[in-house]
Coordinates of C-alpha atoms in Angstrom, one line a residue:
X11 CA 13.5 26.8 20.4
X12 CA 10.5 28.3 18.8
X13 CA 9.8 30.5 15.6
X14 CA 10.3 34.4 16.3
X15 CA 7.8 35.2 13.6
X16 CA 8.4 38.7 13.9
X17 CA 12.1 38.2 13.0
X18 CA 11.1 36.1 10.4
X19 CA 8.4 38.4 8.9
X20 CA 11.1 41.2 8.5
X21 CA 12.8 39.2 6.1
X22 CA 10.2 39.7 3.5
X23 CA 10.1 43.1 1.8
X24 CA 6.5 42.0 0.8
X25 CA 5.1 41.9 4.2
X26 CA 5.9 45.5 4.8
X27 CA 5.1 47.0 1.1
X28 CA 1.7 49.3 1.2
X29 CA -1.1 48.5 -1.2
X30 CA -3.4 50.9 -1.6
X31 CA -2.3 52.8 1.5
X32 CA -2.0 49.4 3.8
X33 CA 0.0 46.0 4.5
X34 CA -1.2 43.3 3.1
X35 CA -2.3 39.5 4.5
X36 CA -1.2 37.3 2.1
X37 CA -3.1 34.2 2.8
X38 CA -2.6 33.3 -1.1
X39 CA 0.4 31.3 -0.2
X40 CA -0.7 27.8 -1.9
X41 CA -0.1 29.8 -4.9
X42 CA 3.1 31.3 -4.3
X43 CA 4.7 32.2 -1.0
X44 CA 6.3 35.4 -0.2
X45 CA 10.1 35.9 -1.1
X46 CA 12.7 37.1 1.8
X47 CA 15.5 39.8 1.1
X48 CA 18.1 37.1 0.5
X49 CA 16.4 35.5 -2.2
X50 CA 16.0 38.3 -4.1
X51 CA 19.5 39.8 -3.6
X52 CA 20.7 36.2 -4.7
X53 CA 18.5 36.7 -8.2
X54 CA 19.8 40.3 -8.5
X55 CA 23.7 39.5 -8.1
X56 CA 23.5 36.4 -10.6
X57 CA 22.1 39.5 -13.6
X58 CA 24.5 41.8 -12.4
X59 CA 27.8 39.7 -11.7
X60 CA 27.2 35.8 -12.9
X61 CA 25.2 36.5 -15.9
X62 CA 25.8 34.6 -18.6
X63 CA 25.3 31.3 -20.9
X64 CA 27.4 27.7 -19.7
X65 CA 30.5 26.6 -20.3
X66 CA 32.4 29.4 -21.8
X67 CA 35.9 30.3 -21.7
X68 CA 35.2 33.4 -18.9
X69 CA 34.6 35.0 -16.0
X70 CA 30.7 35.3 -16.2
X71 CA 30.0 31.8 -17.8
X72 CA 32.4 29.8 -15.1
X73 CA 29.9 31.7 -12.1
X74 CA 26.8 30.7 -14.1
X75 CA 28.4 26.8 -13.9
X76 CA 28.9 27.1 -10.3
X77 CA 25.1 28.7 -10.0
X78 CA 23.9 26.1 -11.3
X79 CA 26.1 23.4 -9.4
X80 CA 25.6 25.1 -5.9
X81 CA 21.4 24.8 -7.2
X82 CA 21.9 21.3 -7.6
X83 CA 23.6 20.7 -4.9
X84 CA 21.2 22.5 -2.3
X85 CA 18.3 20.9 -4.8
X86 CA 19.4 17.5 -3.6
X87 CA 19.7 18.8 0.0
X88 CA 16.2 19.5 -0.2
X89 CA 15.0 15.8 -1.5
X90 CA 17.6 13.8 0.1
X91 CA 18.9 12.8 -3.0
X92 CA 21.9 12.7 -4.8
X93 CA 22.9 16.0 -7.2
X94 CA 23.2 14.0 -10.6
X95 CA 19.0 13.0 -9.8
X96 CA 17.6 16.5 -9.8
X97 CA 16.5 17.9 -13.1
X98 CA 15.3 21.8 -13.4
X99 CA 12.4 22.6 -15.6
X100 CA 9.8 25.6 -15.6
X101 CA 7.5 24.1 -13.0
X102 CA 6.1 20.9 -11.9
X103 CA 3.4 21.0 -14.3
X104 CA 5.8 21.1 -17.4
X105 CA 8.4 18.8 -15.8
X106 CA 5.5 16.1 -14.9
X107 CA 4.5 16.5 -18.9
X108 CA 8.1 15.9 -20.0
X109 CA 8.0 12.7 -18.0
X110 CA 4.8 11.3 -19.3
X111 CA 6.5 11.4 -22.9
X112 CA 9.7 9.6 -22.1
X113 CA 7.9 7.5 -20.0
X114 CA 4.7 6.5 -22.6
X115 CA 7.2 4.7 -24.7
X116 CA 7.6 1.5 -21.7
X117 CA 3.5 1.8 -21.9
X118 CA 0.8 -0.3 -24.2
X119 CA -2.7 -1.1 -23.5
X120 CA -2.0 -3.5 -21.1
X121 CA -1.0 -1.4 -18.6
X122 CA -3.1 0.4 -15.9
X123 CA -2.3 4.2 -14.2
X124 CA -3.5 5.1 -11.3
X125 CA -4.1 9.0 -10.2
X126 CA -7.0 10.2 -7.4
X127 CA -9.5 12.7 -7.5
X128 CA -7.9 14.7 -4.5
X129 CA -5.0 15.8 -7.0
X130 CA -4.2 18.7 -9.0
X131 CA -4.9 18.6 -12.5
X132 CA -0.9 18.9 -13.1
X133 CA -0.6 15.2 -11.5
X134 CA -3.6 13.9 -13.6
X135 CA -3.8 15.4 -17.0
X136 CA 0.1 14.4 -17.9
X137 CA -0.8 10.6 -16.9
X138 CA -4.2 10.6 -18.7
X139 CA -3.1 12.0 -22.1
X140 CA -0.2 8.9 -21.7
X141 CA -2.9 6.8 -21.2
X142 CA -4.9 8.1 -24.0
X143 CA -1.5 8.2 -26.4
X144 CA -0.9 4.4 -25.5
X145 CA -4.4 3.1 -25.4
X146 CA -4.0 2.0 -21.6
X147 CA -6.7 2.1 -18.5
X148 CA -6.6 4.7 -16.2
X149 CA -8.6 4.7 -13.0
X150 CA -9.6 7.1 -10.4
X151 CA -9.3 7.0 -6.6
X152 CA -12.2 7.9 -4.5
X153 CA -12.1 10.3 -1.9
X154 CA -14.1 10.2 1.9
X155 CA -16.3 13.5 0.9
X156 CA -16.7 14.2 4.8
X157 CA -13.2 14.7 5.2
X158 CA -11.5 15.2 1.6
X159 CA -9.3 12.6 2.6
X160 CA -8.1 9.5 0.1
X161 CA -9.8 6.7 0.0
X162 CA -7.0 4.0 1.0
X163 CA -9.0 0.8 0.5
X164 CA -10.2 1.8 -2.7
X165 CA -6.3 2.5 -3.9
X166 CA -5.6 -0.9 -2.3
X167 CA -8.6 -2.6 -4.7
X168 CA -7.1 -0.8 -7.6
X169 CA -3.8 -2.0 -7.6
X170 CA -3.3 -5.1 -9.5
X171 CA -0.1 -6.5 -11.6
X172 CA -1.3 -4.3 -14.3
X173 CA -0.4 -1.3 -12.6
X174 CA 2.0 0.3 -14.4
X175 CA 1.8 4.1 -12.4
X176 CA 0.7 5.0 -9.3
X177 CA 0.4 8.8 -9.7
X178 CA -0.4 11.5 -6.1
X179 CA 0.2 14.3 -4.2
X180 CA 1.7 14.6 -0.6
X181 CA -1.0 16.9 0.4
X182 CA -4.1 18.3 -1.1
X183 CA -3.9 22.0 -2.6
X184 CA -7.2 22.4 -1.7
X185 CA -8.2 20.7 1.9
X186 CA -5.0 20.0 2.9
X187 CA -5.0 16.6 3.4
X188 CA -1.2 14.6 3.7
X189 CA -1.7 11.4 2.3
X190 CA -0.5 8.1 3.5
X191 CA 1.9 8.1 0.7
X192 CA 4.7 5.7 2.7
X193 CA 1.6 2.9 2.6
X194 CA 0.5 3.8 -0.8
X195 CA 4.1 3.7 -1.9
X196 CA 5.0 -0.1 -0.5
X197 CA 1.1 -1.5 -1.8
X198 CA 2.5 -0.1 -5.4
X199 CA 6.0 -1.2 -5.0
X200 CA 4.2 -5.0 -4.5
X201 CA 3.7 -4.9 -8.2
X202 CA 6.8 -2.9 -9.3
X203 CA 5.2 -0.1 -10.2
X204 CA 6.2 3.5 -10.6
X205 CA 5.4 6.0 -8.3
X206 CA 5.2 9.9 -9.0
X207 CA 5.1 11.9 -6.1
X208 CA 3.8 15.6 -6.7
X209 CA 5.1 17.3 -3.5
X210 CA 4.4 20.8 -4.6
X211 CA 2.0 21.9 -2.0
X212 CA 4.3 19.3 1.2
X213 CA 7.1 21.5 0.4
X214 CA 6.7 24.6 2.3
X215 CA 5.7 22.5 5.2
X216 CA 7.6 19.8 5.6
X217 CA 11.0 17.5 5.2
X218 CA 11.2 15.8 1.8
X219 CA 12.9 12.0 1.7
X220 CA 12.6 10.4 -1.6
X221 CA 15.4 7.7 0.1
X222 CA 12.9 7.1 2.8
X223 CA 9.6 7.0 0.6
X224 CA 11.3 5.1 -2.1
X225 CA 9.7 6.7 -4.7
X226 CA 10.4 7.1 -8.3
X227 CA 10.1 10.7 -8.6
X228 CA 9.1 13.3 -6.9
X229 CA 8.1 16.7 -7.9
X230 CA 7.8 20.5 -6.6
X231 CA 8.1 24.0 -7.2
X232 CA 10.4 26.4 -6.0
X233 CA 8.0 29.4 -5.9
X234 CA 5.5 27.4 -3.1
X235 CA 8.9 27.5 -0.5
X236 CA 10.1 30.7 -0.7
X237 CA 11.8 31.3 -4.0
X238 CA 11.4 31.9 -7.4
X239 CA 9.4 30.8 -10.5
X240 CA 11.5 27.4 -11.1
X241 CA 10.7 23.7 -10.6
X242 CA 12.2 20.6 -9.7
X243 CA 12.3 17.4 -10.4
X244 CA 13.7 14.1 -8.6
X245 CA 14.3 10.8 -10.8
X246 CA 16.2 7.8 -9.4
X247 CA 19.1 7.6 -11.8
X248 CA 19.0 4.2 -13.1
X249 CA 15.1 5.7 -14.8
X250 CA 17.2 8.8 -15.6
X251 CA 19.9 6.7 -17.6
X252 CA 17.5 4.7 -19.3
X253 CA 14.7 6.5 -19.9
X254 CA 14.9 9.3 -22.8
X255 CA 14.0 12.8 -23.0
X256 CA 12.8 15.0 -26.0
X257 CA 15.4 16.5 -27.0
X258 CA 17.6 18.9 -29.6
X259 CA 20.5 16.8 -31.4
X260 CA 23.9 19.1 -29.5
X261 CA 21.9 18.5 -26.3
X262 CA 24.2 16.5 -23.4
X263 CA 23.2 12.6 -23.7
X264 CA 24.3 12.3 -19.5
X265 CA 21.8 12.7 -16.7
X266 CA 20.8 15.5 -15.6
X267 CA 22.0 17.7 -19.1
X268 CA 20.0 15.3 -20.9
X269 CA 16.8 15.9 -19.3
X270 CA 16.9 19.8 -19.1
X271 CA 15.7 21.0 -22.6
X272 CA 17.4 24.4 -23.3
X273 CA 18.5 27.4 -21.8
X274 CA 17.8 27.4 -17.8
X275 CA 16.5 29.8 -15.8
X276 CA 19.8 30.8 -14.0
X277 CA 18.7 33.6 -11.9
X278 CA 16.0 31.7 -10.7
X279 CA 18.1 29.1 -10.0
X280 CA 20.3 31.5 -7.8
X281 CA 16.9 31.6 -6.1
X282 CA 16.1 28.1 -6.0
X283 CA 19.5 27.8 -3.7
X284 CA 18.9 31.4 -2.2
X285 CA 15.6 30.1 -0.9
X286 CA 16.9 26.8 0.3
X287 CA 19.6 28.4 2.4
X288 CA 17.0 30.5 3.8
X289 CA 14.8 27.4 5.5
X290 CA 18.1 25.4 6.6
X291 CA 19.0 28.7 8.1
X292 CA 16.0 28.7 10.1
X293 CA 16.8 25.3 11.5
X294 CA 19.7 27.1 13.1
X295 CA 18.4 30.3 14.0
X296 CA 15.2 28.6 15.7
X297 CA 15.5 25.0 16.1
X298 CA 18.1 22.6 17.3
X299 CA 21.2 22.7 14.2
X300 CA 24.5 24.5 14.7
X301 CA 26.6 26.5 12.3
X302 CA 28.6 23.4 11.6
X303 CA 26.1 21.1 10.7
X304 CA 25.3 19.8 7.0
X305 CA 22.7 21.7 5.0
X306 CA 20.5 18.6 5.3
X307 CA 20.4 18.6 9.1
X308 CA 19.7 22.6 9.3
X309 CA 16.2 21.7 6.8
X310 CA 15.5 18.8 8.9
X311 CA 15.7 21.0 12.4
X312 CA 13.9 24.1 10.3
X313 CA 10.6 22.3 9.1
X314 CA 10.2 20.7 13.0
X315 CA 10.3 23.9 13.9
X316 CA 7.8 25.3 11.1
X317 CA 5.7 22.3 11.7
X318 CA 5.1 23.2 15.1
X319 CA 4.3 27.1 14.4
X320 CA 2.3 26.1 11.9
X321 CA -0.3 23.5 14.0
X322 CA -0.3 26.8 16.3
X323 CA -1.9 28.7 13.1
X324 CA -4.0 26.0 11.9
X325 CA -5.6 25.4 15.4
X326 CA -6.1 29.2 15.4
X327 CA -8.2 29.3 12.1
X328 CA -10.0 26.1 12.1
X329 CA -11.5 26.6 15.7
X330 CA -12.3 30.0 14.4
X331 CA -13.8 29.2 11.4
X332 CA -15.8 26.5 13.6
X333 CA -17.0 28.9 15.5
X334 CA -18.7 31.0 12.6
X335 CA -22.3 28.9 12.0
X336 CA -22.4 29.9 8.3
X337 CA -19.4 28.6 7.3
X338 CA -18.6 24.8 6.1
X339 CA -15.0 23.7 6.1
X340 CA -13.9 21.5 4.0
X341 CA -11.1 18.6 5.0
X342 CA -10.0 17.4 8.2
X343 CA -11.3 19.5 11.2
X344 CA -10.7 17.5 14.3
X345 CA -7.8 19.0 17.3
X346 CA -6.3 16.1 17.2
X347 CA -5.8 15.2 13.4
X348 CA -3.7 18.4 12.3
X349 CA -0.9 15.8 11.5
X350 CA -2.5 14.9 8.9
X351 CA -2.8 18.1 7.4
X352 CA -1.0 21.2 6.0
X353 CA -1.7 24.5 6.9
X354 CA -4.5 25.3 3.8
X355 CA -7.9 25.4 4.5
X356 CA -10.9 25.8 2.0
X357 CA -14.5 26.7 2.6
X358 CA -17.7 28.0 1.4
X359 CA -20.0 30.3 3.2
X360 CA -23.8 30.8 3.2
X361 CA -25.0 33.8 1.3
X362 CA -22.1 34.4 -0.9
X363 CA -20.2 33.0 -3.3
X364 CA -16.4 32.2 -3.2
X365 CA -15.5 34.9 -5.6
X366 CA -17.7 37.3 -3.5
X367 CA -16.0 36.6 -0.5
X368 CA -12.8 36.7 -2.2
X369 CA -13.2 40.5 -3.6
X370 CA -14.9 41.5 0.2
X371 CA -11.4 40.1 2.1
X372 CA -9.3 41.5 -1.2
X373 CA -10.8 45.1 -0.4
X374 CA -9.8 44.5 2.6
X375 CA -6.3 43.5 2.0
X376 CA -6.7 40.3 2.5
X377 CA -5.6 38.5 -0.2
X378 CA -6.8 35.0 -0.4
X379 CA -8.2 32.7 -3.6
X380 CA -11.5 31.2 -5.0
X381 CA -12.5 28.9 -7.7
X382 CA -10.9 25.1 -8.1
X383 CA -7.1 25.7 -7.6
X384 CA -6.8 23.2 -10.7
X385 CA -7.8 20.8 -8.6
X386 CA -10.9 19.8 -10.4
X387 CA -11.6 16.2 -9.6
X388 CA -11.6 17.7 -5.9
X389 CA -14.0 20.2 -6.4
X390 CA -16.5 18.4 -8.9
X391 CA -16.4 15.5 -6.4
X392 CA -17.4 17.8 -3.5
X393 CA -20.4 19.1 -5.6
X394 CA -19.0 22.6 -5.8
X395 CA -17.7 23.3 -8.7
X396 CA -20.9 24.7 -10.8
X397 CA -21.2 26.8 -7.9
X398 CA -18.0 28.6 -8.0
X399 CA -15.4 26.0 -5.9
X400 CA -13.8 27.2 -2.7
X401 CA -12.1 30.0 -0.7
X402 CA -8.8 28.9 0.1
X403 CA -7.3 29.9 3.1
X404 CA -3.1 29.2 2.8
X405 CA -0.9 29.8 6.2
X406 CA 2.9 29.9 6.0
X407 CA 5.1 30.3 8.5
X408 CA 5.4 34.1 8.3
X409 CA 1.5 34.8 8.6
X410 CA 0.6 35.4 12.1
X411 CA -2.0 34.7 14.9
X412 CA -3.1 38.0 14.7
X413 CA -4.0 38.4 11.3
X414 CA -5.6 35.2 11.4
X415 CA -8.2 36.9 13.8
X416 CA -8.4 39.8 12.1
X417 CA -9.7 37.7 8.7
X418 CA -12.0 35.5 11.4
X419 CA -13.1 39.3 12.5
X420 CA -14.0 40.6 8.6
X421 CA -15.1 37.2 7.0
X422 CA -18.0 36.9 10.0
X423 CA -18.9 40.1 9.4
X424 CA -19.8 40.1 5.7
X425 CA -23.2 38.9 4.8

């Protein structure tokens, strides 16, 4: 079966809301997608009928125990993991910072980490102030400029039996790229590394497997895939057991308690499995899972689904953009690479800055970003960032073929 985009669009209050007088495109999605109606009734019925703190003695604090389980539970749907190996945190950022401390007391100077210059800062920074706290070496990979694609051979020279880390993204916040992650993955695991995945921008895309990739941990952020500010984190549980977290003395000393410093975000977490729900549903609304089948198998038949709408949109706006002389793209172009690439595009045109272009489409209501996305290694190794980044150009599965052309129509047009 194939996406009814239109059925999916009127699931998100957003996407009919007048600003200024008119819809909006939001093409701002690497930032933050869109939220459908059942996401946000799931956040509104926690505050009006769950609300409360865990593990008390009533109504209200037994449903915020089962929020939080069902969260788990649909958490670990999500990774293909088990429930007891997802930790909640504020974000990737802060959750990737909270592992660099428990993990920089296994580390010395001996040691080498590993991170590449295609990665957001939030999956660099954390591993270089470790490396900077423990005195050990930390090295960068090199990108292919041409196509903002990872170097792979010079990853394959950097790993030696010093490799302590092997820190990087799924796909690039910025071109797009998906990197090779399930060969990056084995050349690390040669040496018994750890690997840290940061899947925040493969999420809304595509079918997360930490069994399959056999990575360490793995990363993302609710907010990218439909729900609320709220970030997750996978761990295999033997690290989880052994490693320890910062934490306040009354704090639970068992995985995941121990790892989740304070009072959650339970409303968010309500939208955390809200928005969950909402993807696997898609797999049976769309693609090729029933009613009866697990939670897993509805995400797994949803993103093949997404995947192929997607390629549809990202065919649409790279041949368009190739079509428009003053514009450079930035990351893989060719019609018959799109595998290996989400649906967010970056570029730069002649005669106007990124931030210029980005106030023209906003007036327009067209809302897309400029700048370096955090991704700074990215954009200082493209040359660009002294001369104001990148537009970013971010599809999700809601955005359409038509306002795609409509943003072709207005960015040609400016001069």
């Amino acid at each position: 079966m194939s996406l009814d985009v239109q059925a999916v669009r009127s699931q998100f209050p957003a996407l009919r809301e007048l600003f200024n007088g008119k819809t909006a495109t939001f093409f701002d999605n690497p930032g933050g997608t869109q939220l459908p109606q059942r996401v946000i009734d799931a956040m509104t019925d926690y505050m009006i009928r769950r609300n409360a703190n865990v593990h008390g003695a009533f109504e209200t604090s037994r449903r915020t125990d089962e929020t939080i389980d069902q969260a788990r539970q649909a958490s670990a749907d999500l990774f293909g993991c088990a429930m007891d190996e997802v930790i909640f945190g504020n974000n990737m950022t802060s959750l990737a910072f909270q592992l660099s401390q428990a993990l920089a007391r296994e580390f010395g100077p001996a040691d080498e980490i590993i991170v590449t210059r295609l990665d957001h800062d939030a999956n660099i920074a954390p591993w270089a102030r470790l490396a900077e706290d423990r005195g050990c070496q930390i090295h960068y990979v090199d990108i292919d400029v041409e196509t903002s694609t990872l170097d792979m051979a010079d990853l394959r020279a950097k790993l030696n039996r010093q490799t302590r880390l092997l820190a990087l993204g799924y796909a690039s916040n910025v071109s797009g790229t998906i990197n090779d992650i399930h060969t990056a993955i084995g050349w690390a695991k040669e040496y018994n590394a750890y690997v840290f995945v940061d899947s925040v921008q493969y999420a809304p895309h595509g079918l997360l497997d930490v069994q399959e990739l056999d990575c360490d941990f793995m990363a993302c952020s609710a907010y990218k895939f439909y729900g609320p500010h709220a970030g997750l984190l996978y761990g295999k549980r033997e690290h989880l057991n052994r490693l320890r977290s910062y934490q306040v003395r009354p704090a639970s000393t068992t995985v995941p308690g121990a790892w989740e410093i304070g009072t959650k975000n339970h409303e968010g977490l309500a939208g955390v499995k809200a928005a969950i729900d909402y993807i696997a549903e898609l797999g049976v609304t769309f693609g090729t899972a029933g009613e009866e089948y697990s939670r897993r198998d509805k995400l797994k038949a949803a993103w093949k689904t997404i995947h192929e709408y997607e390629k549809t949109l990202t065919q649409s706006l790279i041949s368009g953009l190739a079509a428009i002389p003053s514009v450079r793209l930035y990351g893989i172009s060719d019609k018959d690479a799109l595998q290996q690439r989400v649906a967010t595009v970056s570029i730069r045109k002649q005669g106007t800055t990124p931030k210029q272009l980005a106030e023209f489409l906003g007036q327009e209501n067209i809302y897309v970003t400029c700048g370096n996305f955090y991704a700074l290694s990215l954009t200082e190794r493209l040359g660009v960032e002294s001369s104001g980044g990148l537009l970013r150009i971010g599809l999700a599965h809601y955005n359409t073929v038509e306002e795609i052309e409509h943003f072709l129509n207005r960015i040609d047009s400016n001069i």
